[in-house]
mmCIF file of C-alpha atoms in Angstrom:
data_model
loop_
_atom_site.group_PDB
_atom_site.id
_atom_site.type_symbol
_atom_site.label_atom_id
_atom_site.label_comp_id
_atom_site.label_asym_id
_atom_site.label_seq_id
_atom_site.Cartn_x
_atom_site.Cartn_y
_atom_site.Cartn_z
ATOM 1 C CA UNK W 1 156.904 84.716 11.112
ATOM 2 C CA UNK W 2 154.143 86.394 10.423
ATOM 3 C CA UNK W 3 151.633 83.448 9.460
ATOM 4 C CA UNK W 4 148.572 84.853 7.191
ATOM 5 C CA UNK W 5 148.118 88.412 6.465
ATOM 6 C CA UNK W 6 145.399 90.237 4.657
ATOM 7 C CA UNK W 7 145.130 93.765 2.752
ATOM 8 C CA UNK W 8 143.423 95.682 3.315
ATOM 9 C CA UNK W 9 141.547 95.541 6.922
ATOM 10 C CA UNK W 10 138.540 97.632 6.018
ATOM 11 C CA UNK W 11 137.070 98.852 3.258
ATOM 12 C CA UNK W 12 133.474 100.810 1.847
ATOM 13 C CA UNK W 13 132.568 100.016 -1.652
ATOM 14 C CA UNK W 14 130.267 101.939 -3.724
ATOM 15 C CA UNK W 15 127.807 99.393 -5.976
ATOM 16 C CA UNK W 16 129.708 98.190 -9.242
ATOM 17 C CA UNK W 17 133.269 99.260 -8.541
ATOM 18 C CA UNK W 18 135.837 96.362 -8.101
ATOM 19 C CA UNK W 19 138.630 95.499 -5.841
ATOM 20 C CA UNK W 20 141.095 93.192 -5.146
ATOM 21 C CA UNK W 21 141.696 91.152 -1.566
ATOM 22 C CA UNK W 22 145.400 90.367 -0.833
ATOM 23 C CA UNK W 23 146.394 87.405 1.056
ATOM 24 C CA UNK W 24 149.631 86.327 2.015
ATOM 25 C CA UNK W 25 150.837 84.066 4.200
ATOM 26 C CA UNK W 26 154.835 82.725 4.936
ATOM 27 C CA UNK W 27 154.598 79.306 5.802
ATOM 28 C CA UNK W 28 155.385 77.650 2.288
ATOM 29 C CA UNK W 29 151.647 76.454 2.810
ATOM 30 C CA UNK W 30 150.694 74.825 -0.398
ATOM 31 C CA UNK W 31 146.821 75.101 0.636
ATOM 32 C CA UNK W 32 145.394 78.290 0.119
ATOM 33 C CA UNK W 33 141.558 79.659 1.138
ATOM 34 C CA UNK W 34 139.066 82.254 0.670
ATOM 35 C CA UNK W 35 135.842 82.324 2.852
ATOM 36 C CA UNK W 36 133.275 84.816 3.805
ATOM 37 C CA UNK W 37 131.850 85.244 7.359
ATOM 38 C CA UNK W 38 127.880 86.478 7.755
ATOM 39 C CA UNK W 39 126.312 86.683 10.573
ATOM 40 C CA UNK W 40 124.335 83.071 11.394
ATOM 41 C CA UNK W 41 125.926 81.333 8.238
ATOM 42 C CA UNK W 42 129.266 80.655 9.605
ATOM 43 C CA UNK W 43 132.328 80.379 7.198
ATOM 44 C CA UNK W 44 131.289 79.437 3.676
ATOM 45 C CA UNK W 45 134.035 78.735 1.070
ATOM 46 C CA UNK W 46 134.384 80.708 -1.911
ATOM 47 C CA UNK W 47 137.264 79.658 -3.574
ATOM 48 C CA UNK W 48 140.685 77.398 -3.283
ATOM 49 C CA UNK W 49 144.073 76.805 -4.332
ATOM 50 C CA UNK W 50 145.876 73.642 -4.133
ATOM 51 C CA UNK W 51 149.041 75.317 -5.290
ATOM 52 C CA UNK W 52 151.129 77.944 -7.324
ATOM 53 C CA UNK W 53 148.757 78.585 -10.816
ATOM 54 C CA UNK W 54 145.947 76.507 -9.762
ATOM 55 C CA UNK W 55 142.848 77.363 -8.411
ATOM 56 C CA UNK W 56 139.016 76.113 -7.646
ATOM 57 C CA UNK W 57 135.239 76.775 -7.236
ATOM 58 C CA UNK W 58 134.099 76.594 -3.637
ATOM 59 C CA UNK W 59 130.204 76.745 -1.979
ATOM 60 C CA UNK W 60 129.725 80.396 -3.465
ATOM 61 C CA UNK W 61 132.088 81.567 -5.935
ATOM 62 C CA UNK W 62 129.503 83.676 -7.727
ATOM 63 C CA UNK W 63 130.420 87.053 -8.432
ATOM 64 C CA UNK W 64 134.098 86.362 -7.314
ATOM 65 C CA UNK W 65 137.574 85.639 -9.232
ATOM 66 C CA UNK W 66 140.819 84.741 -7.597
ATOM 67 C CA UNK W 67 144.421 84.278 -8.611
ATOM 68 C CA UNK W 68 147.557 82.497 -7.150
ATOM 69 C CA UNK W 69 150.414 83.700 -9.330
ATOM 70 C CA UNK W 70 152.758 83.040 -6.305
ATOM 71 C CA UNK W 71 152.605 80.427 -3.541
ATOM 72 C CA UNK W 72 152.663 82.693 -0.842
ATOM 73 C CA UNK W 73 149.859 84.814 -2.469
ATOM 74 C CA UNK W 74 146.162 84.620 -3.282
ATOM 75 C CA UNK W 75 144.043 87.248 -4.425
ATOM 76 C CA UNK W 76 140.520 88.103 -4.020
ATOM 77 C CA UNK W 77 138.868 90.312 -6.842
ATOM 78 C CA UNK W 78 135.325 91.156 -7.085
ATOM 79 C CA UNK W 79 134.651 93.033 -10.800
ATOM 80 C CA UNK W 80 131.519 94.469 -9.637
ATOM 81 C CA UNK W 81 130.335 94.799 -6.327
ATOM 82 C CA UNK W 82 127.193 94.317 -4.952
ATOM 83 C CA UNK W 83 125.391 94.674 -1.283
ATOM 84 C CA UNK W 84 125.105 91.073 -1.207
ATOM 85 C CA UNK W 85 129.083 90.884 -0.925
ATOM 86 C CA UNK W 86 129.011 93.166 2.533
ATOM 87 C CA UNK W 87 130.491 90.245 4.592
ATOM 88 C CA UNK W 88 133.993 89.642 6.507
ATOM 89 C CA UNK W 89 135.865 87.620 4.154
ATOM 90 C CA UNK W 90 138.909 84.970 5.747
ATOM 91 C CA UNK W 91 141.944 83.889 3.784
ATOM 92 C CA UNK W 92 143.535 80.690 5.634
ATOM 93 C CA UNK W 93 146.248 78.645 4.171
ATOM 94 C CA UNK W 94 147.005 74.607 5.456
ATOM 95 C CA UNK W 95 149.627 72.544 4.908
ATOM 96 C CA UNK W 96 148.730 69.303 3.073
ATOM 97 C CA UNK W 97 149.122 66.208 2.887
ATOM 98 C CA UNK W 98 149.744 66.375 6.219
ATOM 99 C CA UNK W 99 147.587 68.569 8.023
ATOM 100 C CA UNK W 100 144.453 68.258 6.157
ATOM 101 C CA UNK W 101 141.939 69.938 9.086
ATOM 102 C CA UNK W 102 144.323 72.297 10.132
ATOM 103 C CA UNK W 103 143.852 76.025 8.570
ATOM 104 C CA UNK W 104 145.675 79.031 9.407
ATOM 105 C CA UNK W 105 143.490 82.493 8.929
ATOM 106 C CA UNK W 106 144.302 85.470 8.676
ATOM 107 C CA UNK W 107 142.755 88.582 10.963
ATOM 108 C CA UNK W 108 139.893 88.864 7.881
ATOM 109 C CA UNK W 109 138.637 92.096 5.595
ATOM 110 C CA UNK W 110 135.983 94.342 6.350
ATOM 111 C CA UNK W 111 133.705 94.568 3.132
ATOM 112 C CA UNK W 112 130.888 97.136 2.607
ATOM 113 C CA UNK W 113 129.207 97.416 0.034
ATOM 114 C CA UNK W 114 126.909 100.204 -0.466
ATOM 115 C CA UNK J 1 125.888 67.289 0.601
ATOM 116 C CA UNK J 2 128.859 68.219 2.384
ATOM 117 C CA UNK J 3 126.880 69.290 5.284
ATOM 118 C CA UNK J 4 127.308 70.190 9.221
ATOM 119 C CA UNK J 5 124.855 70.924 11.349
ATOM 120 C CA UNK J 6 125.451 72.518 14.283
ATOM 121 C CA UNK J 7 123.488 73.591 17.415
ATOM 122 C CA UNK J 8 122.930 75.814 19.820
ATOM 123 C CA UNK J 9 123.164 78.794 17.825
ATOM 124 C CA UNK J 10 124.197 80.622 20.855
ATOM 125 C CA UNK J 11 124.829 79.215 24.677
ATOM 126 C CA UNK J 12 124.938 80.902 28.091
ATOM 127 C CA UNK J 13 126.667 79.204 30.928
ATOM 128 C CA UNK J 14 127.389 80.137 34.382
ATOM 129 C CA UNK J 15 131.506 80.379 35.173
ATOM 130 C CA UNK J 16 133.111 76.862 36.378
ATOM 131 C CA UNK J 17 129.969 74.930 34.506
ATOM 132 C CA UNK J 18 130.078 72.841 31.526
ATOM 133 C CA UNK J 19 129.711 74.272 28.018
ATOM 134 C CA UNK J 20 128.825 71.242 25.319
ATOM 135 C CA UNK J 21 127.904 72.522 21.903
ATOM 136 C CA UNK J 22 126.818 69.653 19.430
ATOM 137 C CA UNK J 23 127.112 68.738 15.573
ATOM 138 C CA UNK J 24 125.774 66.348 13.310
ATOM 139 C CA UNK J 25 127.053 65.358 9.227
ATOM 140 C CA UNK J 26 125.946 62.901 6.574
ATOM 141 C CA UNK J 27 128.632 62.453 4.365
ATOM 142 C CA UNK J 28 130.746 59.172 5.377
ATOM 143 C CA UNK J 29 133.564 60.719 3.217
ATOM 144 C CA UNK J 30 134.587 63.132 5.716
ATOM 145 C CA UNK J 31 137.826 62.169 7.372
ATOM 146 C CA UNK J 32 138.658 64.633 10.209
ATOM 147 C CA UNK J 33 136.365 67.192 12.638
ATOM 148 C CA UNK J 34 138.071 69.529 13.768
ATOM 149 C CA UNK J 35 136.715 72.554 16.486
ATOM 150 C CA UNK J 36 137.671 75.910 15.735
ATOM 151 C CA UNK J 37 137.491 78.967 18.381
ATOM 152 C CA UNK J 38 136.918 82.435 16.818
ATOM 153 C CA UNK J 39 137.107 85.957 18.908
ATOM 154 C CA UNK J 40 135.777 88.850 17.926
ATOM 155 C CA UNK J 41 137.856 90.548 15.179
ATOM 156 C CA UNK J 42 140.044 87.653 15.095
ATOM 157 C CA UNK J 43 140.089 84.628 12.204
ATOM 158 C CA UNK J 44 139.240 81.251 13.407
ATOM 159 C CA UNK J 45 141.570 79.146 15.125
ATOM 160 C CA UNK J 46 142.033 75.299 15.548
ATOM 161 C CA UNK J 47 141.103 74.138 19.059
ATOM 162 C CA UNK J 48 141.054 70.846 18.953
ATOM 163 C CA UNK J 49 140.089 67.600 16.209
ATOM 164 C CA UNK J 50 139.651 64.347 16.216
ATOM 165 C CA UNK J 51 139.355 61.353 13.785
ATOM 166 C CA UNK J 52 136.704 59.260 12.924
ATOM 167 C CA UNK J 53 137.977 56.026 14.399
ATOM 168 C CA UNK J 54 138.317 57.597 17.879
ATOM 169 C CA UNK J 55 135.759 58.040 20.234
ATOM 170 C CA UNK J 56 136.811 60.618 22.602
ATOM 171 C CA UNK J 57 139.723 62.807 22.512
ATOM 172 C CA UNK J 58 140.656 65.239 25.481
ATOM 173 C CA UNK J 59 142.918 68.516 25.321
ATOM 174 C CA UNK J 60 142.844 70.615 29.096
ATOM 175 C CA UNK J 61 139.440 71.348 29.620
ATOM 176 C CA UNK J 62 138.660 70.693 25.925
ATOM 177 C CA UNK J 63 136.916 67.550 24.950
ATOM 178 C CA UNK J 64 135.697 66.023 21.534
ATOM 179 C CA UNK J 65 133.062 63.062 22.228
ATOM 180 C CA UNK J 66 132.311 61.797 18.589
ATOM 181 C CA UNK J 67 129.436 59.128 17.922
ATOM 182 C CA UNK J 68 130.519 57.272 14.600
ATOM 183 C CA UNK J 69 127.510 55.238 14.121
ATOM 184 C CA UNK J 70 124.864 58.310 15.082
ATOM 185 C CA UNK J 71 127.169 60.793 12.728
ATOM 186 C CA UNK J 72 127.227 62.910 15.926
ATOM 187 C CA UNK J 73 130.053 64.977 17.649
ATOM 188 C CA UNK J 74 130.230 67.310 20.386
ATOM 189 C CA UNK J 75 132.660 69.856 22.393
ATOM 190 C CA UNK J 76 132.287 69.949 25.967
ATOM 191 C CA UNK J 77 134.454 72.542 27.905
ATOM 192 C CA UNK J 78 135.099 71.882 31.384
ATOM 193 C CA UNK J 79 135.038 74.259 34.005
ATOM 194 C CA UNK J 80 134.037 76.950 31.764
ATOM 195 C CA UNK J 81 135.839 80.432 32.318
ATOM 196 C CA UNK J 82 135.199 83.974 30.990
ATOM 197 C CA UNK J 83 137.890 83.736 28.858
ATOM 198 C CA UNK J 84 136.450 80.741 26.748
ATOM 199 C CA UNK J 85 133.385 83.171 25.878
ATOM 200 C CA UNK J 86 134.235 83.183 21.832
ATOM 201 C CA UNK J 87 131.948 81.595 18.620
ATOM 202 C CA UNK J 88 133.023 77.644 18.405
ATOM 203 C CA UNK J 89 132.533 76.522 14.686
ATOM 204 C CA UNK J 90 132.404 72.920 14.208
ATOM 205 C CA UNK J 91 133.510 71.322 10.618
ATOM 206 C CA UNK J 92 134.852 68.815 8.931
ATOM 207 C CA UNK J 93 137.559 67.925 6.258
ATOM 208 C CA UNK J 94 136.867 66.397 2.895
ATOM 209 C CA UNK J 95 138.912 65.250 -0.409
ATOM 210 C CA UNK J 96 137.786 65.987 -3.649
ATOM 211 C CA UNK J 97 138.095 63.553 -6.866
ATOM 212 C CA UNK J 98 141.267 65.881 -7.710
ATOM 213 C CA UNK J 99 143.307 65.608 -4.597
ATOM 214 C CA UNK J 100 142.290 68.734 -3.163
ATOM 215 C CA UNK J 101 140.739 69.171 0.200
ATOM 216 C CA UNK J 102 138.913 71.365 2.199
ATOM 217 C CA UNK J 103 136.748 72.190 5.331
ATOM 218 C CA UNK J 104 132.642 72.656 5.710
ATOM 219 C CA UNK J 105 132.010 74.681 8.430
ATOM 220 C CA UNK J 106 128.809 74.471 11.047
ATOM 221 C CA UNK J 107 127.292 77.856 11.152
ATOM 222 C CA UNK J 108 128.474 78.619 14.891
ATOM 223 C CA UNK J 109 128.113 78.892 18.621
ATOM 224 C CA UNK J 110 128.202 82.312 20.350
ATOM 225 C CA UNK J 111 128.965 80.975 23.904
ATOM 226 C CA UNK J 112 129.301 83.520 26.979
ATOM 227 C CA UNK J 113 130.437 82.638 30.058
ATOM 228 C CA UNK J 114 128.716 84.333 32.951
ATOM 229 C CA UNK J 115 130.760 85.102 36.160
#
Protein backbone atom coordinates (compact mmCIF):
# COMPACT_ATOMS: atom_id res chain seq x y z
CA UNK A 1 0.00 0.00 0.00
CA UNK A 2 1.62 2.65 -1.13
CA UNK A 3 -0.87 5.60 -0.13
CA UNK A 4 -0.21 8.88 -2.42
CA UNK A 5 2.55 9.09 -4.83
CA UNK A 6 3.73 11.91 -6.99
CA UNK A 7 5.85 12.17 -10.39
CA UNK A 8 8.08 13.52 -10.71
CA UNK A 9 10.09 14.65 -7.36
CA UNK A 10 12.00 17.54 -8.85
CA UNK A 11 11.97 19.39 -11.65
CA UNK A 12 13.63 22.96 -13.44
CA UNK A 13 11.41 24.62 -15.89
CA UNK A 14 12.47 27.07 -18.38
CA UNK A 15 9.67 30.19 -18.69
CA UNK A 16 6.68 29.11 -21.05
CA UNK A 17 7.25 25.39 -21.43
CA UNK A 18 4.51 23.11 -19.86
CA UNK A 19 4.35 20.03 -17.82
CA UNK A 20 2.26 17.73 -16.33
CA UNK A 21 2.17 16.65 -12.30
CA UNK A 22 1.15 12.98 -11.71
CA UNK A 23 -0.63 11.95 -8.69
CA UNK A 24 -1.70 8.72 -7.70
CA UNK A 25 -2.78 7.35 -4.82
CA UNK A 26 -4.33 3.45 -3.97
CA UNK A 27 -6.76 3.87 -1.44
CA UNK A 28 -10.05 3.98 -3.65
CA UNK A 29 -10.08 7.65 -2.16
CA UNK A 30 -12.86 9.38 -3.93
CA UNK A 31 -11.37 12.92 -2.74
CA UNK A 32 -8.64 14.08 -4.66
CA UNK A 33 -6.24 17.47 -4.06
CA UNK A 34 -3.79 19.71 -5.50
CA UNK A 35 -2.04 22.41 -3.31
CA UNK A 36 1.04 24.46 -3.49
CA UNK A 37 3.43 25.10 -0.53
CA UNK A 38 5.43 28.76 -0.37
CA UNK A 39 7.29 29.71 2.09
CA UNK A 40 5.01 31.85 4.89
CA UNK A 41 1.68 31.11 2.92
CA UNK A 42 1.13 27.66 4.04
CA UNK A 43 -0.88 25.18 1.79
CA UNK A 44 -3.21 26.99 -0.59
CA UNK A 45 -5.61 24.91 -2.76
CA UNK A 46 -5.47 24.95 -6.35
CA UNK A 47 -7.73 22.59 -7.55
CA UNK A 48 -10.17 19.43 -6.54
CA UNK A 49 -11.84 16.41 -7.51
CA UNK A 50 -14.77 14.94 -5.92
CA UNK A 51 -14.53 11.91 -8.14
CA UNK A 52 -13.70 10.00 -11.46
CA UNK A 53 -14.41 12.94 -14.48
CA UNK A 54 -15.12 15.69 -12.18
CA UNK A 55 -13.13 18.35 -11.12
CA UNK A 56 -13.08 22.06 -9.38
CA UNK A 57 -11.59 25.59 -8.93
CA UNK A 58 -9.76 26.01 -5.65
CA UNK A 59 -8.06 29.46 -3.87
CA UNK A 60 -5.60 29.83 -6.96
CA UNK A 61 -6.27 27.90 -9.94
CA UNK A 62 -4.86 30.55 -12.25
CA UNK A 63 -2.52 29.44 -14.69
CA UNK A 64 -3.26 25.70 -13.82
CA UNK A 65 -5.49 22.77 -15.48
CA UNK A 66 -6.07 19.38 -14.01
CA UNK A 67 -7.66 16.12 -15.05
CA UNK A 68 -9.06 12.97 -13.25
CA UNK A 69 -9.65 10.49 -16.06
CA UNK A 70 -9.18 7.67 -13.42
CA UNK A 71 -10.01 7.55 -9.71
CA UNK A 72 -6.77 6.72 -8.60
CA UNK A 73 -5.23 9.55 -10.75
CA UNK A 74 -5.09 13.33 -10.91
CA UNK A 75 -3.01 15.35 -12.99
CA UNK A 76 -1.40 18.61 -12.67
CA UNK A 77 -0.59 20.54 -16.02
CA UNK A 78 0.68 23.95 -16.25
CA UNK A 79 0.58 25.15 -20.29
CA UNK A 80 2.98 27.82 -19.68
CA UNK A 81 5.11 28.28 -16.90
CA UNK A 82 5.98 31.12 -15.12
CA UNK A 83 8.44 32.11 -11.98
CA UNK A 84 5.47 32.75 -10.03
CA UNK A 85 4.68 28.84 -10.15
CA UNK A 86 8.33 27.99 -8.39
CA UNK A 87 6.58 26.44 -5.31
CA UNK A 88 6.33 22.71 -3.78
CA UNK A 89 3.10 21.57 -4.95
CA UNK A 90 1.04 18.57 -2.58
CA UNK A 91 -1.42 16.12 -4.04
CA UNK A 92 -3.54 14.54 -1.01
CA UNK A 93 -6.52 12.40 -1.51
CA UNK A 94 -9.46 11.84 1.58
CA UNK A 95 -11.99 9.61 1.88
CA UNK A 96 -15.47 11.19 2.10
CA UNK A 97 -18.27 11.18 3.50
CA UNK A 98 -16.61 9.89 6.16
CA UNK A 99 -13.44 11.40 6.81
CA UNK A 100 -14.02 14.86 5.76
CA UNK A 101 -10.67 16.55 7.66
CA UNK A 102 -8.61 13.77 7.05
CA UNK A 103 -6.12 14.14 3.86
CA UNK A 104 -3.51 11.88 2.80
CA UNK A 105 -0.38 13.74 0.86
CA UNK A 106 1.87 12.68 -0.99
CA UNK A 107 5.93 13.41 -0.47
CA UNK A 108 5.21 16.78 -2.90
CA UNK A 109 7.07 18.11 -6.36
CA UNK A 110 9.86 20.31 -6.57
CA UNK A 111 8.91 23.14 -9.15
CA UNK A 112 11.38 25.72 -10.60
CA UNK A 113 10.68 27.84 -12.73
CA UNK A 114 13.24 29.88 -14.33
CA UNK B 1 -14.00 34.15 3.71
CA UNK B 2 -12.91 30.81 4.39
CA UNK B 3 -10.19 32.05 6.53
CA UNK B 4 -7.57 30.75 9.35
CA UNK B 5 -5.43 32.64 11.07
CA UNK B 6 -2.75 31.31 12.66
CA UNK B 7 0.08 32.49 14.99
CA UNK B 8 3.25 32.32 15.95
CA UNK B 9 4.76 32.17 12.69
CA UNK B 10 7.60 30.37 14.19
CA UNK B 11 8.16 29.14 18.09
CA UNK B 12 11.25 28.18 20.10
CA UNK B 13 10.87 26.11 23.18
CA UNK B 14 13.22 24.62 25.54
CA UNK B 15 13.02 20.43 25.61
CA UNK B 16 10.32 19.00 28.26
CA UNK B 17 8.36 22.64 28.04
CA UNK B 18 5.10 23.34 26.58
CA UNK B 19 4.66 24.25 22.91
CA UNK B 20 0.94 25.97 22.29
CA UNK B 21 0.52 27.41 18.84
CA UNK B 22 -2.92 29.26 18.35
CA UNK B 23 -5.65 29.83 15.52
CA UNK B 24 -8.53 31.84 14.99
CA UNK B 25 -11.63 31.51 11.89
CA UNK B 26 -14.80 33.38 11.04
CA UNK B 27 -16.79 31.24 9.08
CA UNK B 28 -19.48 29.33 11.39
CA UNK B 29 -19.77 26.85 8.43
CA UNK B 30 -16.69 25.10 9.18
CA UNK B 31 -17.32 21.72 10.70
CA UNK B 32 -13.99 20.08 11.74
CA UNK B 33 -10.18 21.57 12.75
CA UNK B 34 -7.97 19.43 12.30
CA UNK B 35 -3.81 19.89 13.20
CA UNK B 36 -1.51 18.76 10.71
CA UNK B 37 2.42 18.08 11.40
CA UNK B 38 4.71 18.58 8.35
CA UNK B 39 8.69 17.61 8.28
CA UNK B 40 10.92 18.79 6.11
CA UNK B 41 10.62 17.13 2.66
CA UNK B 42 7.70 15.33 3.83
CA UNK B 43 3.70 16.18 2.93
CA UNK B 44 1.58 17.12 5.80
CA UNK B 45 0.19 14.73 8.07
CA UNK B 46 -2.96 14.61 10.36
CA UNK B 47 -2.04 14.94 14.05
CA UNK B 48 -4.88 15.36 15.67
CA UNK B 49 -8.80 17.18 15.13
CA UNK B 50 -11.48 17.95 16.87
CA UNK B 51 -15.16 19.04 16.39
CA UNK B 52 -16.85 22.02 17.05
CA UNK B 53 -19.12 20.83 19.82
CA UNK B 54 -16.14 19.64 21.92
CA UNK B 55 -14.11 21.62 23.99
CA UNK B 56 -10.96 19.85 24.54
CA UNK B 57 -9.71 16.80 22.99
CA UNK B 58 -6.36 15.04 24.15
CA UNK B 59 -4.09 12.52 22.05
CA UNK B 60 -0.44 11.62 24.18
CA UNK B 61 1.09 14.76 24.64
CA UNK B 62 -1.13 16.32 21.94
CA UNK B 63 -3.94 18.55 22.94
CA UNK B 64 -6.68 20.57 20.97
CA UNK B 65 -8.35 23.32 23.40
CA UNK B 66 -11.07 24.91 21.05
CA UNK B 67 -13.11 28.12 22.20
CA UNK B 68 -16.52 27.92 20.22
CA UNK B 69 -17.91 31.17 21.21
CA UNK B 70 -14.32 33.23 20.75
CA UNK B 71 -13.81 31.19 17.20
CA UNK B 72 -10.45 30.27 18.81
CA UNK B 73 -8.39 26.96 18.88
CA UNK B 74 -5.10 25.99 19.97
CA UNK B 75 -2.42 22.96 20.07
CA UNK B 76 -0.51 22.60 23.10
CA UNK B 77 2.23 19.83 23.15
CA UNK B 78 3.25 18.58 26.37
CA UNK B 79 6.57 17.87 27.37
CA UNK B 80 7.95 19.00 24.20
CA UNK B 81 10.83 16.77 22.66
CA UNK B 82 13.31 17.28 19.77
CA UNK B 83 11.54 15.11 17.77
CA UNK B 84 8.24 17.25 17.70
CA UNK B 85 10.47 20.15 16.06
CA UNK B 86 8.33 20.12 12.53
CA UNK B 87 5.84 23.16 10.89
CA UNK B 88 2.17 22.57 12.62
CA UNK B 89 -0.52 23.90 10.11
CA UNK B 90 -3.79 24.51 11.58
CA UNK B 91 -7.12 24.31 9.23
CA UNK B 92 -10.34 23.60 8.94
CA UNK B 93 -12.93 21.59 6.82
CA UNK B 94 -15.74 23.09 4.83
CA UNK B 95 -18.73 21.88 2.39
CA UNK B 96 -19.48 23.54 -0.61
CA UNK B 97 -23.19 24.14 -2.12
CA UNK B 98 -22.24 20.97 -4.41
CA UNK B 99 -21.33 18.39 -1.86
CA UNK B 100 -17.78 18.77 -2.14
CA UNK B 101 -15.45 19.56 0.66
CA UNK B 102 -12.26 20.71 1.44
CA UNK B 103 -9.60 22.11 3.92
CA UNK B 104 -8.23 25.99 4.48
CA UNK B 105 -5.05 25.85 5.81
CA UNK B 106 -3.33 28.47 8.52
CA UNK B 107 -0.11 29.57 7.03
CA UNK B 108 2.15 27.60 9.67
CA UNK B 109 4.28 27.18 12.74
CA UNK B 110 8.02 26.39 12.42
CA UNK B 111 8.48 25.08 16.04
CA UNK B 112 12.09 23.87 17.29
CA UNK B 113 12.63 22.25 20.23
CA UNK B 114 15.83 23.17 22.01
CA UNK B 115 17.66 20.46 24.09
Amino acid sequence: NAGVTQTPKFRVLKTGQSMTLLCAQDMNHEYMYWYRQDPGMGLRLIHYSVGEGTTAKGEVPDGYNVSRLKKQNFLLGLESAAPSQTSVYFCASSYSPGQLYEQYFGPGTRLTVT
Amino acid sequence: QQQVKQSPQSLIVQKGGISIINCAYENTAFDYFPWYQQFPGKGPALLIAIRPDVSEKKEGRFTISFNKSAKQFSLHIMDSQPGDSATYFCAASWRSGGGADGLTFGKGTHLIIQP
